[in-house]
Coordinates of C-alpha atoms in Angstrom, one line a residue:
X2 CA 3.3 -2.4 45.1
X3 CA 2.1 -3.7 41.5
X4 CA 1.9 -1.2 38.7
X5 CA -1.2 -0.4 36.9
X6 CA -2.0 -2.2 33.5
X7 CA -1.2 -5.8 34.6
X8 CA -4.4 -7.8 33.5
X9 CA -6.5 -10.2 36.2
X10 CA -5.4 -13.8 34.4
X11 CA -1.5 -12.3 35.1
X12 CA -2.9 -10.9 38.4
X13 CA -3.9 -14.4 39.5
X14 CA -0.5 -16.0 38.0
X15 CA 1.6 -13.9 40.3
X16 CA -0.8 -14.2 43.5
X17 CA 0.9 -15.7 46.3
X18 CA 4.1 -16.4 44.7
X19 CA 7.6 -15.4 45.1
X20 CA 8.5 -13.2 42.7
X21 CA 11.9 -13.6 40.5
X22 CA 13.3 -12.8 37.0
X23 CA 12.9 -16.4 35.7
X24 CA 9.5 -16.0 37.0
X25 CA 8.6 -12.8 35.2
X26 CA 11.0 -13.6 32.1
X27 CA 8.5 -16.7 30.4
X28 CA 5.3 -13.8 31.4
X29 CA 7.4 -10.7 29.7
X30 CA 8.2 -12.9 26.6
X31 CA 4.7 -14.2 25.8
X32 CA 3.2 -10.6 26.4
X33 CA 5.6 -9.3 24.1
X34 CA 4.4 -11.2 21.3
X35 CA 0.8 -10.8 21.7
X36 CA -0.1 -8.4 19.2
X37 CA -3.0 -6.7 21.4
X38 CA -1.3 -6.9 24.9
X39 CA 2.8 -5.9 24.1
X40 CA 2.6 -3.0 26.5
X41 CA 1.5 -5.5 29.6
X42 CA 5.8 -6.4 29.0
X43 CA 6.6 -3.7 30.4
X44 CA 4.0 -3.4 33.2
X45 CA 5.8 -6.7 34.5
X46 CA 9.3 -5.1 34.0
X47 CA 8.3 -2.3 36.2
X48 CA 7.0 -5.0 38.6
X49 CA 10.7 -6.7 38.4
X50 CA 12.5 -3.5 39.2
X51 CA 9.8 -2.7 41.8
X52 CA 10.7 -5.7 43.3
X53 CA 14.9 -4.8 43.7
X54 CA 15.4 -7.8 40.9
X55 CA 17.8 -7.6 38.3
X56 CA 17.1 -8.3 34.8
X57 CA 18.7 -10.7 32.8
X58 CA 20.4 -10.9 29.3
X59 CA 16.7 -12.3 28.3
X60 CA 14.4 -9.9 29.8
X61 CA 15.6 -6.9 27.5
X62 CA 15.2 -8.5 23.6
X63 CA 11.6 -9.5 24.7
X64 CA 11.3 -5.5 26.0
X65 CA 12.9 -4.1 22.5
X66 CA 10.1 -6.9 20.8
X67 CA 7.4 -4.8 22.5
X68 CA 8.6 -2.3 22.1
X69 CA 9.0 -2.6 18.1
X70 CA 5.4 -3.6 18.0
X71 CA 4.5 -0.6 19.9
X72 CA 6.3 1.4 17.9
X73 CA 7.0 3.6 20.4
X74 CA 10.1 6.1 20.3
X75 CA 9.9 7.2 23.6
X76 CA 9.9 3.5 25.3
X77 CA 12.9 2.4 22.9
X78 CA 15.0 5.4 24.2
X79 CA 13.8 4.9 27.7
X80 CA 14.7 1.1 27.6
X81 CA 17.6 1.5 25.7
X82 CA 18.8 2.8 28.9
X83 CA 19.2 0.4 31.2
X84 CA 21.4 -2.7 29.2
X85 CA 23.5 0.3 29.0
X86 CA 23.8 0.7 32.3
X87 CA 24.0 -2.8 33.3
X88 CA 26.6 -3.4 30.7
X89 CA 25.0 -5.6 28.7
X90 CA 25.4 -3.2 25.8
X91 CA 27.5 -3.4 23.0
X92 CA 28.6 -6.8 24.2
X93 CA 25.7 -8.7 24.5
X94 CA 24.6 -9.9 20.6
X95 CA 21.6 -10.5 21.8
X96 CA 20.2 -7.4 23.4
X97 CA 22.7 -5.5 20.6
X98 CA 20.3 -7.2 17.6
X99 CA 17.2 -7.0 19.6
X100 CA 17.5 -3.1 19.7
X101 CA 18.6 -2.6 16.9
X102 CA 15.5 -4.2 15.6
X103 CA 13.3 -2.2 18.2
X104 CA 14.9 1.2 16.7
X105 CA 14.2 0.2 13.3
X106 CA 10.8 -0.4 13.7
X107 CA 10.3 2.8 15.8
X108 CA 11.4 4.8 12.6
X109 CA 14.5 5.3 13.8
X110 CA 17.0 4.2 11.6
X111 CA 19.7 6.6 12.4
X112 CA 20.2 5.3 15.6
X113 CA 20.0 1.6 14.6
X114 CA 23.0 2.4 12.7
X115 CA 24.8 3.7 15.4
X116 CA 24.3 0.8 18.0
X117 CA 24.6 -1.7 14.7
X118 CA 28.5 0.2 14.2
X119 CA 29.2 -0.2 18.0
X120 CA 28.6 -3.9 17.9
X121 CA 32.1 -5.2 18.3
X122 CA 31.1 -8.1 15.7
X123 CA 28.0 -7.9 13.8
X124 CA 26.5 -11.1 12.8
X125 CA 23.8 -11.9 10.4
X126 CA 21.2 -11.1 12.1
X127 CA 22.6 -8.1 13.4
X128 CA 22.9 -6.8 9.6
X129 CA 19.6 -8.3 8.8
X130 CA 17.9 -6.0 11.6
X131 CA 19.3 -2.8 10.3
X132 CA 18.8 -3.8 6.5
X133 CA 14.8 -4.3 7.3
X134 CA 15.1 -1.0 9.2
X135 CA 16.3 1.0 6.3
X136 CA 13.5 -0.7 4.2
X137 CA 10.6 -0.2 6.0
X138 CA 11.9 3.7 6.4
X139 CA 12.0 3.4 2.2
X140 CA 15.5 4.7 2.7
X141 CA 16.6 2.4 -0.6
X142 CA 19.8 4.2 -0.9
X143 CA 21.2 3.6 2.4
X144 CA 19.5 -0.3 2.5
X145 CA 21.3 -1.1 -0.9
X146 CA 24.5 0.1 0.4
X147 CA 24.4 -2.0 3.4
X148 CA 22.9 -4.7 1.3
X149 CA 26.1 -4.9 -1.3
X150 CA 28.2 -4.4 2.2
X151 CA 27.0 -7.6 3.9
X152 CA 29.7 -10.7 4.0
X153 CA 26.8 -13.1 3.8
X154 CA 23.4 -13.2 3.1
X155 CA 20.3 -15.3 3.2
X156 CA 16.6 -15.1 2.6
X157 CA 16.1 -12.6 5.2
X158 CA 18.5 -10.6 3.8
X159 CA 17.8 -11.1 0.1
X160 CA 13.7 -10.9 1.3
X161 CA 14.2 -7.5 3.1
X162 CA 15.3 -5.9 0.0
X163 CA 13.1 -7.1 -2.2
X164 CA 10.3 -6.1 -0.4
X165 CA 12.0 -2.6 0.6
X166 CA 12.1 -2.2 -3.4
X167 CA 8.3 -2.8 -3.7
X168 CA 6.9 -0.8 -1.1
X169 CA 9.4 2.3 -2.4
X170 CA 7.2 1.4 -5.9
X171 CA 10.8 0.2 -7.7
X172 CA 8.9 -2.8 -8.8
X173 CA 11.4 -3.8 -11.4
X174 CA 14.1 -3.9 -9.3
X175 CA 12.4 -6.3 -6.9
X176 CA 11.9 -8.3 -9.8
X177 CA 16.1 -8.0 -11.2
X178 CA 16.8 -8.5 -7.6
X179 CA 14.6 -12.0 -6.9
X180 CA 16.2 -13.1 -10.7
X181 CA 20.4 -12.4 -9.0
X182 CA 19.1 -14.0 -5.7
X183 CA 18.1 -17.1 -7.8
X184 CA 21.3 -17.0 -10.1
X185 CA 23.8 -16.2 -7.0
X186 CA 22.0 -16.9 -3.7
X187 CA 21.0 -20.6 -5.4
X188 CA 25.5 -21.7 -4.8
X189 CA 24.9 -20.9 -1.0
X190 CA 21.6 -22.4 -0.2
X191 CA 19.8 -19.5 -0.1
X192 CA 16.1 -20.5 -1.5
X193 CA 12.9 -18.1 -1.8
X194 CA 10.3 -18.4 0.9
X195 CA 7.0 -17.4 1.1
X196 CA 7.9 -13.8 2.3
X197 CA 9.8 -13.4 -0.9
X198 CA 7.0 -14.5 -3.0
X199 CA 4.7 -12.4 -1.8
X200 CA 6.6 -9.6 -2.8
X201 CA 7.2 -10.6 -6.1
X202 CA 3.7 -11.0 -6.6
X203 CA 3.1 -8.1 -5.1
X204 CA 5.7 -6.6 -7.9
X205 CA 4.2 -8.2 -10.9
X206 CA 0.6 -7.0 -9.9
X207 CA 2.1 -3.3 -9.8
X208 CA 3.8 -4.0 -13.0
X209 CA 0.3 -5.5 -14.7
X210 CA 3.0 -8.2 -16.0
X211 CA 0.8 -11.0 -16.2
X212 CA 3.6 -13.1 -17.9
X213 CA 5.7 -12.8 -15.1
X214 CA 3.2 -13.4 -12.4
X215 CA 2.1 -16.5 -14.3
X216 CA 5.8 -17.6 -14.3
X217 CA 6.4 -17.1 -10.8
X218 CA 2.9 -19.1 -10.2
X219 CA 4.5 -21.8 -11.9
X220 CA 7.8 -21.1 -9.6
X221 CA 5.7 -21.9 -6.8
X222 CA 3.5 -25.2 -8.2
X223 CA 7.5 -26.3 -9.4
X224 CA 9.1 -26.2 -5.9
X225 CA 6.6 -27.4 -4.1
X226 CA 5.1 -24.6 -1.9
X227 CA 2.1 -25.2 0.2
X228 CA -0.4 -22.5 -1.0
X229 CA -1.2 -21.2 2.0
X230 CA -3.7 -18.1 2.7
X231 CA -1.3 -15.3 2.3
X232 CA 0.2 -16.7 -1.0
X233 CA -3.3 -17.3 -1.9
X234 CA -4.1 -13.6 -1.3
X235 CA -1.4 -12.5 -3.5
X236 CA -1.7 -14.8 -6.1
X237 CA -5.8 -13.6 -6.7
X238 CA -4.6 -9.8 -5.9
X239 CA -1.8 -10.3 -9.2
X240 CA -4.4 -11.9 -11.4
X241 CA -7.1 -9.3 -10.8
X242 CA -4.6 -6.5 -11.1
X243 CA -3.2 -7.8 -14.5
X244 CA -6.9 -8.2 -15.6
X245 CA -6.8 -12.3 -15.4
X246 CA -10.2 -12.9 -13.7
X247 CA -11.1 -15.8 -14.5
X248 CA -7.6 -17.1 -12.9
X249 CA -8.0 -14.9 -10.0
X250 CA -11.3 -16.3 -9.5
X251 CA -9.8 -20.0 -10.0
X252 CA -7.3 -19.9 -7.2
X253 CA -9.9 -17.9 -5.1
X254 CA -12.3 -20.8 -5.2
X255 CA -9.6 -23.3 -4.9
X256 CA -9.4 -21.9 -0.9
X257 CA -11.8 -23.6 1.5
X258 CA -14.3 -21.2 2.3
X259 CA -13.7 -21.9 6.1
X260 CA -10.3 -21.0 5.4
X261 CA -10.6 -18.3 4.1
X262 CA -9.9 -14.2 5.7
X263 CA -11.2 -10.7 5.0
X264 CA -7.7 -10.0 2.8
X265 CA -8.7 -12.5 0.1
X266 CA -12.3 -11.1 -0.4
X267 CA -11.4 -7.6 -0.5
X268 CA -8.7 -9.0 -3.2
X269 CA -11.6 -10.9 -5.4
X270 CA -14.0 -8.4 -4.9
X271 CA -11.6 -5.0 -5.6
X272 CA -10.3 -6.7 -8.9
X273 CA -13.7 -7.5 -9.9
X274 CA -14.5 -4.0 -9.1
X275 CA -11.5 -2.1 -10.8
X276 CA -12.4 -4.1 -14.1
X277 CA -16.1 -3.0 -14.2
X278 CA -17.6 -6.3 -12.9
X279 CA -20.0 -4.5 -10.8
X280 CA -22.4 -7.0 -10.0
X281 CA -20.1 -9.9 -10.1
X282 CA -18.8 -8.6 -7.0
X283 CA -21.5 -7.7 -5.4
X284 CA -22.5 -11.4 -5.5
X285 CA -19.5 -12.2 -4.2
X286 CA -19.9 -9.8 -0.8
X287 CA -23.4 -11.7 -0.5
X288 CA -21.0 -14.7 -0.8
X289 CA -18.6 -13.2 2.0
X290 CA -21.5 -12.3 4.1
X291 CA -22.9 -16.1 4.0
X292 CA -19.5 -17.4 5.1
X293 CA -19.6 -15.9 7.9
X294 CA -16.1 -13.5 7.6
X295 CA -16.9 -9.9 8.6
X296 CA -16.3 -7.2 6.6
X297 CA -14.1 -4.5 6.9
X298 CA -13.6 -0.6 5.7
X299 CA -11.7 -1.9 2.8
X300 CA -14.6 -4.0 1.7
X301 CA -17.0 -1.5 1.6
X302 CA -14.3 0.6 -0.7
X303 CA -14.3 -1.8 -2.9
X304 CA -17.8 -2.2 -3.3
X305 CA -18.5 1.5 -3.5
X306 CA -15.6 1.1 -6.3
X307 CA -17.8 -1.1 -8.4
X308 CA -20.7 0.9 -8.0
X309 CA -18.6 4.2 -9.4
X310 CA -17.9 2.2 -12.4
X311 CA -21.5 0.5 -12.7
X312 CA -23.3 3.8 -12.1
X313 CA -25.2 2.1 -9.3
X314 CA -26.3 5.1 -7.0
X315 CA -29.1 3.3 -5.0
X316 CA -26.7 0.5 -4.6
X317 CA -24.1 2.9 -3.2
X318 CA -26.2 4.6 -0.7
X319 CA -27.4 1.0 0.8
X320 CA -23.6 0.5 1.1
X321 CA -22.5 3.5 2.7
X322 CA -25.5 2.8 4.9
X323 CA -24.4 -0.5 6.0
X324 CA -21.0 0.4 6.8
X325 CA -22.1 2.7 9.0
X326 CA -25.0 0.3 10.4
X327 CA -22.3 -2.1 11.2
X328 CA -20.3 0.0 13.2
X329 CA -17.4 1.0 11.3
X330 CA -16.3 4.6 10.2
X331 CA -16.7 5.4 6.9
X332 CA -13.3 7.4 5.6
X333 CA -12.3 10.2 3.1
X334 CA -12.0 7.2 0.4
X335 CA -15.7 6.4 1.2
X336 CA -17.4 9.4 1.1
X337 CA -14.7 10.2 -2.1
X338 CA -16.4 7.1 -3.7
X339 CA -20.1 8.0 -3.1
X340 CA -19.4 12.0 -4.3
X341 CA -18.3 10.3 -7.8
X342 CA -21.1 7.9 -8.0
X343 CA -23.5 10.9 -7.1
X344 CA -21.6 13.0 -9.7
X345 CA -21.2 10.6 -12.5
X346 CA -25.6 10.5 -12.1
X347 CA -25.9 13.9 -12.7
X348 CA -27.3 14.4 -9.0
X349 CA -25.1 17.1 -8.0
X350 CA -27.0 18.8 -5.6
X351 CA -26.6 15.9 -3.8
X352 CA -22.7 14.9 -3.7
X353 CA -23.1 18.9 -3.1
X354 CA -25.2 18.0 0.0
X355 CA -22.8 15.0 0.9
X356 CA -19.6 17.0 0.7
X357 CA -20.7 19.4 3.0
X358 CA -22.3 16.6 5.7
X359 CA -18.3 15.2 5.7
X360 CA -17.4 14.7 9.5
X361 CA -14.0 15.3 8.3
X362 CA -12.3 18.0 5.5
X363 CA -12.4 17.2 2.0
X364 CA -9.8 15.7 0.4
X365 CA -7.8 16.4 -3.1
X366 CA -10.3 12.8 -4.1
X367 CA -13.1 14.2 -2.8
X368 CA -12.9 17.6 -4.5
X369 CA -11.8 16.3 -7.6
X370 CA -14.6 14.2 -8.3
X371 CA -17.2 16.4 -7.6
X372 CA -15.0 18.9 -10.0
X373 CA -15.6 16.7 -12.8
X374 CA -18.9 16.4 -12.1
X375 CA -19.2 19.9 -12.0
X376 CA -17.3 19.7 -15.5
X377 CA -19.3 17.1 -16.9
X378 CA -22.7 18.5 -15.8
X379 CA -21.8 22.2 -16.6
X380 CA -22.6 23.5 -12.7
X381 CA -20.3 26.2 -13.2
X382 CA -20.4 28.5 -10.0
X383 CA -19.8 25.3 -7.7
X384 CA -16.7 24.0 -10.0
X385 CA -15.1 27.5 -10.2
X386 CA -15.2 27.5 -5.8
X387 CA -13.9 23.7 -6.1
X388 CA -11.4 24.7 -8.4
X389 CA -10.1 27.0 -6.5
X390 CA -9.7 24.9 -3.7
X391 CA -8.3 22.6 -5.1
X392 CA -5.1 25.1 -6.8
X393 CA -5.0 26.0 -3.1
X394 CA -4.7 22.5 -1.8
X395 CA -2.2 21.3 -4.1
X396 CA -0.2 24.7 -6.1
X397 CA 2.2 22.1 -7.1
X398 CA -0.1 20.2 -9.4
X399 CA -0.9 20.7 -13.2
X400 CA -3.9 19.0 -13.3
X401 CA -5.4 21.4 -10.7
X402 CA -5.0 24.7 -12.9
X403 CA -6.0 23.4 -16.4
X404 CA -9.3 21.7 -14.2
X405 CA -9.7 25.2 -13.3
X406 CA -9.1 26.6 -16.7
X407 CA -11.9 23.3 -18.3
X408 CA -14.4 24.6 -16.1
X409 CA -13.7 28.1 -17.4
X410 CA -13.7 27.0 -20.7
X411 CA -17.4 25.9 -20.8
X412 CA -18.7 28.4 -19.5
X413 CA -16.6 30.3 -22.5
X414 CA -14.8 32.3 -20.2
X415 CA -12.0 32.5 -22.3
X416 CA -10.0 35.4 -20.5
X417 CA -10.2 33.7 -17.0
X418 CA -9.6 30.2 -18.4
X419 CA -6.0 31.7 -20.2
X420 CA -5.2 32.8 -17.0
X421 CA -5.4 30.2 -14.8
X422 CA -3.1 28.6 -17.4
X423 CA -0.9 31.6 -16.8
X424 CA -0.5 31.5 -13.2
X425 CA 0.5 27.7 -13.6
X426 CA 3.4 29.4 -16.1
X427 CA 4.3 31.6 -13.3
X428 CA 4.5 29.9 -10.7
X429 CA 7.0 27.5 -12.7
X430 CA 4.4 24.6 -12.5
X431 CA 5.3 22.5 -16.1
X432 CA 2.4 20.3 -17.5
X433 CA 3.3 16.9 -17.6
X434 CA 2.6 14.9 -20.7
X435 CA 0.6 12.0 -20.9
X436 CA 1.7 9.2 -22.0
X437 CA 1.0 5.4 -22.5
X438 CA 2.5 2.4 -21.7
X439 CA 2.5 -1.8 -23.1
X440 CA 4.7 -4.3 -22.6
X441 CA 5.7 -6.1 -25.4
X442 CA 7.7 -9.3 -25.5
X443 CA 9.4 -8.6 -22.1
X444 CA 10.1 -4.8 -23.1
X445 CA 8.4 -1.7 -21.9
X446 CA 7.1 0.8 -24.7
X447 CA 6.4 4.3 -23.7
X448 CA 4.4 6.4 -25.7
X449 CA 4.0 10.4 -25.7
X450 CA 0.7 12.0 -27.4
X451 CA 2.0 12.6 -30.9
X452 CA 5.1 10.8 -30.4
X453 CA 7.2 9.7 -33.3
X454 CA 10.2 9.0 -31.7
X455 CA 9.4 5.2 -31.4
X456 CA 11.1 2.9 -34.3
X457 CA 7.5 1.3 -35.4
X458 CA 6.1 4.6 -35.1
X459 CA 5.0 4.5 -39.2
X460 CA 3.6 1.0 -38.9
X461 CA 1.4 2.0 -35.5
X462 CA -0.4 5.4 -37.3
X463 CA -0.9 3.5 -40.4
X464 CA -2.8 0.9 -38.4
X465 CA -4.6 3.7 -36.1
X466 CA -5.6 5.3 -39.6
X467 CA -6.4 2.4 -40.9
X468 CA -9.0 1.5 -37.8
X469 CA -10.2 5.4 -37.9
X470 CA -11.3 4.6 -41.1
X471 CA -13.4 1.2 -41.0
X472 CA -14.7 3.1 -37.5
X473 CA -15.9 6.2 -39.1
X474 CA -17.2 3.5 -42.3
X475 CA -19.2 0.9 -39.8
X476 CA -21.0 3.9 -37.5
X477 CA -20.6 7.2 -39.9
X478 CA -19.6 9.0 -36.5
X479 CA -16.6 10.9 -35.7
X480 CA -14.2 9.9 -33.7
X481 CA -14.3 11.2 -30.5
X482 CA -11.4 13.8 -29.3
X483 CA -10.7 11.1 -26.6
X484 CA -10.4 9.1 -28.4
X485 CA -6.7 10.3 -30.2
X486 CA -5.6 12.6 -27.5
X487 CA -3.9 10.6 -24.5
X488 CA -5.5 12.3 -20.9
X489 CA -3.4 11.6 -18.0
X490 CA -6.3 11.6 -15.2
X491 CA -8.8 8.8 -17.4
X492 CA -6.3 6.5 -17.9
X493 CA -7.2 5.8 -21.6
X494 CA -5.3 4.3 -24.6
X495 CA -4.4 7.3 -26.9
X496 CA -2.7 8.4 -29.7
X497 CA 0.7 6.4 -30.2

């Protein structure tokens, strides 16, 4: 009797044929590394144990593959089960490091550990597995334990870690860690690979360190790497982040366009977009669209991005419009972007109107853009009710009471706007200070509001005084509050 699930072109493959394990092996292991299909695997194992065959040694790492890109709990426990039962397991490096793998991907570090410690001799790859497992949980601690543990290591190895350290946002580390894996790693072959350069990238256009990133560009050109799409991606998403357009734009157009995928234009068209080039990447979507490559969600939040910073509110709408009109679901992020838009315009009736249309609740974004709307437009009544909301949403956050309080403060409600302040003293929520940051000659400067604790403190107001000055001389206007009073949530330049 055949299961359920098995698709008509393996139907037709197994029609009239003896069935046996090297049969269904070659069938499990190409289903398992589709990245639609993995779960037909293991409609063809039941099929083999259906049919009163046993398994062999190869059947169950193409099972634990499927399973890992599943990432499925339940099947990893449930196949875990039978190389256990057949004794393949712990003896078997093969199925050992397979599962292992499968457990890690599944979120399940813990137990990769504990089939990785019953392994009777763990090789490479069996440390890599569990290394990779602990990174992509963001357990750092335990992955930098193992990682000073192994006896040997190679790119994998060295890879997994770095990229562990980026995506737990310890970008710096990534960085110190690619610098000993060149100094140490170089006496035992071990070289970087384009895995481990798209992390670094990746960790330089976190870090807005455009030296770096233009240094590790170099890297690249210098030992010889083939610029494919992915490094391509990364390269234009580090230039745009560290504000290098033009450069961004340079290795974007150095792509063939037929080469070309949806990750690269959402990386040219969200740098142009964070940097206020509203219109310069809206001419590049009508690029995109000409090409031929579809656009997806993160597209359209990009573009709805630009038009936030443009002030574009016709422009918006057509876009939220589209998305819909070409079948995809707009998300929070979306509807976030056209409620600031609306806001920013003064129409907020409407991002009122669009708020409560949501097919979904409204998010801590959401809400906070149409709060400082409601602060920048002076619609007291609706900020005081989103206020609210949003110290219920997220008690744990500063900014929410003193947006409270700013909303109380207009309306020169003095008494309530001391007391939200107070509750945030009672309930032991601390404000955090804002503070600035610039990189200068490889070294990281912090900067408090009304900090003098830095060494060239004296030199920096004398030179801030100096340009208040010839400011207040060339347009006899004051200087704007803003303008010497660092604000966390606007992410401006303040007083050093």
């Amino acid at each position: 009797m055949r299961p359920p699930l098995l698709p008509p072109q393996l139907l037709r493959r197994l029609d009239g044929r003896i069935l046996s394990t090297p049969l269904l092996d070659p069938l499990i292991r190409t289903t398992s590394s589709s990245p639609s299909t993995p779960h037909h695997s293991f409609s063809l194992y039941i099929l083999l144990l259906r049919s009163a065959l046993r398994p062999s040694h190869l059947t169950f790492p193409f099972l634990g593959r499927a399973a890992a890109r599943l990432a499925s709990p339940r099947l990893a426990l449930s196949l875990h089960a039978h190389p256990l039962r057949l004794g393949l397991l712990p003896w078997d490096i093969y199925v050992a490091n397979s599962l292992v793998h499968m457990y890690a991907a599944c979120a399940l570090p813990d137990l990769a550990r504990r089939l990785f410690d019953e392994i009777p001799r763990p090789n490479l790859v069996s440390w890599n597995a569990l290394l990779d497992g602990y990174a992509k949980c963001h357990d750092l601690l335990s992955a930098r334990c193992l990682f000073d543990r192994m006896p040997r290591r190679d790119v994998v190895s060295w890879s997994a870690m770095i990229d562990g350290c980026v995506k737990c946002g310890e970008h710096r580390e990534a960085l110190a860690l690619f610098e000993m894996m060149e100094t140490t790693g170089a006496g035992n072959g071990v070289r970087a690979n384009d895995v481990t350069m798209v992390s670094v990238l990746g960790a330089c256009a976190h870090l807005g360190d455009l030296g770096r990133g233009r240094q590790m560009h170099r890297y690249l050109q210098e030992r010889g790497f083939l610029l494919n799409l992915r490094l391509a991606t990364s390269l234009v998403d580090m230039y745009a982040k560290c504000g290098a357009i033009s450069e961004a734009l340079e290795v974007f157009r150095a792509v063939p366009v037929t080469s070309t995928d949806v990750l690269i234009w959402n990386a040219v068209i969200g740098g142009l977009a964070v940097h206020g080039l509203t219109m310069e990447s809206v001419q590049i979507f009508q690029e995109m669209q000409h090409s031929g490559v579809v656009p997806d969600e993160i597209t359209y939040l990009g573009l709805l991005s630009a038009c936030v910073h443009g002030g574009l509110v016709g422009e918006a709408w057509r876009l939220f419009r589209s998305l819909e009109a070409q079948g995809l679901r707009p998300h929070v992020e979306h509807y976030a972007c056209l409620v600031d838009v609306l806001g920013r315009a003064g129409r907020l009736e409407e991002a009122y109107g669009v708020v409560k249309s949501m097919p979904m609740e409204p998010n801590v974004s959401v809400l906070g853009a149409l709060l400082n709307a409601c602060h920048l437009h002076g619609w007291v009544e609706l900020g005081e009710v989103v206020g609210r909301q949003l110290v219920q949403l997220q008690p744990d956050h500063d900014g929410r009471y003193i947006g409270l309080s700013n909303i109380y403060a207009i309306a020169r409600r003095w008494q309530e706007a001391k007391k939200a302040r107070k509750v945030m003293e009672e309930r032991g929520v601390k404000k955090i200070p804002g503070f600035s940051e610039i990189d200068v000659g490889g070294r990281l400067h912090r900067f408090i509001a009304h900090d003098k604790a830095h060494s060239g403190s004296r030199e920096i107001y004398a030179l801030l005084n100096l340009i208040t000055v010839e400011m207040k001389m060339k347009d006899d206007v004051a200087i704007p509050e803003y303008f010497c009073t660092y604000r966390q949530d606007n992410g401006c330049l303040m007083d050093l």
